[in-house]
Amino acid sequence: MTLSGLEVRPVWVGIAAARTEPVDKPVRRRRIFIQVIVGAVLVILVVALIGVVAARRLAEAEAVNDAAKTANLLAEAVVQPVLTEGLLTGDATALAAVDRVVRQQVLGTSIARVKLWNPEGRILYSDEPLLIGRTFPLGADERDVLSNPTLRADVSDLQAPENVYEKANVRLLKVYRPVWTPSGRPMLFETYFRYDDVTARSGELWRGFAGITLSSILLLVLLLLPILWRLLDRLNRGQRQREALLQRAVDASNEERRRIAGTLHDGVVQDLVATSFAVAGSAELAAAQGREDLAADLRSSAGTVRTSIGGLRSLLVEIYPPNLTTAGLPAALADLAATLRSRGVEVSLHIAADLALRPDDERLIYRVAQECLNNVAKHAAAHQVAISIETDGRYTLLQIVDDGVGFDVPQSLADPEQGHFGLRVLADVAGAAGADLRLSSAVGAGTTWQLRLGRR
């Protein structure tokens, strides 16, 4: 916008957004509940994804452990009792006894292969007869198990020579531990579990784990919903109380302004008017008596009193606008403009004819205009001010433009002068009314204020 050749920079700052304590927006329970439900769903999905990975690993480890326990039990209760010294020398009777027990009680849907080794790496027994008597080098793990008796499980290497008869595409879990003949001579007992069974078992375990985890999260969300409802209800009540307190503060401020203005107008101003008349009469009487010096002093005193009366009346207009409730907003703004003109500032005032504002909106516009013009008078050192109120059917726009010295808006908002809270109060009041209060200024470029209200 241009005012007498001055172009105001169109860099706008929202005052309401920059204040220290923003006005609370109404709490919408439905929206918050939807947000909570969406958040809960996202949490469940994340937990489910992490849980699938973690549960699968945990379940697989547990399934491997179950297989190891099964192999350990078979070794203790089934295989070792039928071992004899003849097995070490390849005795057919000993081999037949072990083979009968293995095929009847060990081999099944889960266990695909059984082997018995001596410490030198010779296979003493296998359910695959072609392996019996063959020698293969034992791995470090197998030798360690024989030296330090323990139970161990790992995925079988199907490329190893002793697994030549295994199917290449069948994954096997090898579980091995030492067993002993009646004389105490060690052998290595190996069982090969089908890994599909391990995978199936791990799937059962992780599905159970995931089901418990997800149902627990859902139950927690359901338990939290009533608590959230109560908290939102209390928040709504607190917000209504704060709004009521703000309205009471504004009403009390208006009432106090009205009381102070009435007291000054009916008391001090009337007394000063009477005093000015009395002093003026005394001046005329002194002049009639030929006492010109006294008459001049009295006329000067009367002029001073009249000046004070004018200043007080301007102050009364600033404190409380009597025309706002009687003659309306245009007359009240005209009084503000007249007060500014009395200080030597050229003021233009344009108000659209079809405003049709509510009383609350008129009071808000007046308060903003009053505060802005006070700032112009105190700080702007302006020569010209343009005040306009326009409407487009949807919004009412108050705009005040001055050609003063301007100021650094971000710096002033970030570090206001001590005791200057007028703009913060206006920002709170404008925000509570749903209005948008903005300004544009720069050092040496004047200032533009805008208040935009939605038509209601």
PDB file of N, CA and C in Angstrom, residues 73-83 101-102 105-106:
ATOM      1  N   LEU A  73      17.158 -86.594  25.525  1.00  0.00           N
ATOM      2  CA  LEU A  73      16.334 -87.607  26.182  1.00  0.00           C
ATOM      3  C   LEU A  73      16.451 -88.955  25.473  1.00  0.00           C
ATOM      4  N   LEU A  74      16.448 -88.941  24.138  1.00  0.00           N
ATOM      5  CA  LEU A  74      16.595 -90.192  23.387  1.00  0.00           C
ATOM      6  C   LEU A  74      17.937 -90.849  23.666  1.00  0.00           C
ATOM      7  N   ALA A  75      18.979 -90.017  23.740  1.00  0.00           N
ATOM      8  CA  ALA A  75      20.300 -90.576  24.013  1.00  0.00           C
ATOM      9  C   ALA A  75      20.356 -91.224  25.382  1.00  0.00           C
ATOM     10  N   GLU A  76      19.789 -90.566  26.375  1.00  0.00           N
ATOM     11  CA  GLU A  76      19.851 -91.062  27.757  1.00  0.00           C
ATOM     12  C   GLU A  76      18.968 -92.288  27.959  1.00  0.00           C
ATOM     13  N   ALA A  77      17.706 -92.203  27.471  1.00  0.00           N
ATOM     14  CA  ALA A  77      16.723 -93.219  27.835  1.00  0.00           C
ATOM     15  C   ALA A  77      16.584 -94.342  26.822  1.00  0.00           C
ATOM     16  N   VAL A  78      16.969 -94.116  25.546  1.00  0.00           N
ATOM     17  CA  VAL A  78      16.687 -95.117  24.525  1.00  0.00           C
ATOM     18  C   VAL A  78      17.971 -95.739  23.966  1.00  0.00           C
ATOM     19  N   VAL A  79      18.936 -94.885  23.545  1.00  0.00           N
ATOM     20  CA  VAL A  79      20.099 -95.404  22.833  1.00  0.00           C
ATOM     21  C   VAL A  79      21.148 -95.965  23.778  1.00  0.00           C
ATOM     22  N   GLN A  80      21.540 -95.183  24.764  1.00  0.00           N
ATOM     23  CA  GLN A  80      22.652 -95.630  25.609  1.00  0.00           C
ATOM     24  C   GLN A  80      22.385 -96.960  26.322  1.00  0.00           C
ATOM     25  N   PRO A  81      21.138 -97.276  26.748  1.00  0.00           N
ATOM     26  CA  PRO A  81      20.915 -98.574  27.410  1.00  0.00           C
ATOM     27  C   PRO A  81      21.175 -99.794  26.520  1.00  0.00           C
ATOM     28  N   VAL A  82      21.129 -99.628  25.182  1.00  0.00           N
ATOM     29  CA  VAL A  82      21.332-100.796  24.317  1.00  0.00           C
ATOM     30  C   VAL A  82      22.743-100.845  23.752  1.00  0.00           C
ATOM     31  N   LEU A  83      23.602 -99.908  24.129  1.00  0.00           N
ATOM     32  CA  LEU A  83      24.974 -99.937  23.636  1.00  0.00           C
ATOM     33  C   LEU A  83      25.761-101.049  24.318  1.00  0.00           C
ATOM     34  N   VAL A 101      16.144-100.620  17.968  1.00  0.00           N
ATOM     35  CA  VAL A 101      15.679 -99.544  18.878  1.00  0.00           C
ATOM     36  C   VAL A 101      15.559 -98.211  18.124  1.00  0.00           C
ATOM     37  N   VAL A 102      16.555 -97.940  17.275  1.00  0.00           N
ATOM     38  CA  VAL A 102      16.541 -96.651  16.538  1.00  0.00           C
ATOM     39  C   VAL A 102      15.328 -96.579  15.626  1.00  0.00           C
ATOM     40  N   GLN A 105      11.978 -96.474  17.944  1.00  0.00           N
ATOM     41  CA  GLN A 105      11.748 -95.433  18.941  1.00  0.00           C
ATOM     42  C   GLN A 105      12.402 -94.081  18.639  1.00  0.00           C
ATOM     43  N   VAL A 106      13.303 -94.022  17.663  1.00  0.00           N
ATOM     44  CA  VAL A 106      14.002 -92.756  17.406  1.00  0.00           C
ATOM     45  C   VAL A 106      13.576 -92.150  16.075  1.00  0.00           C
TER      46      VAL A 106
END
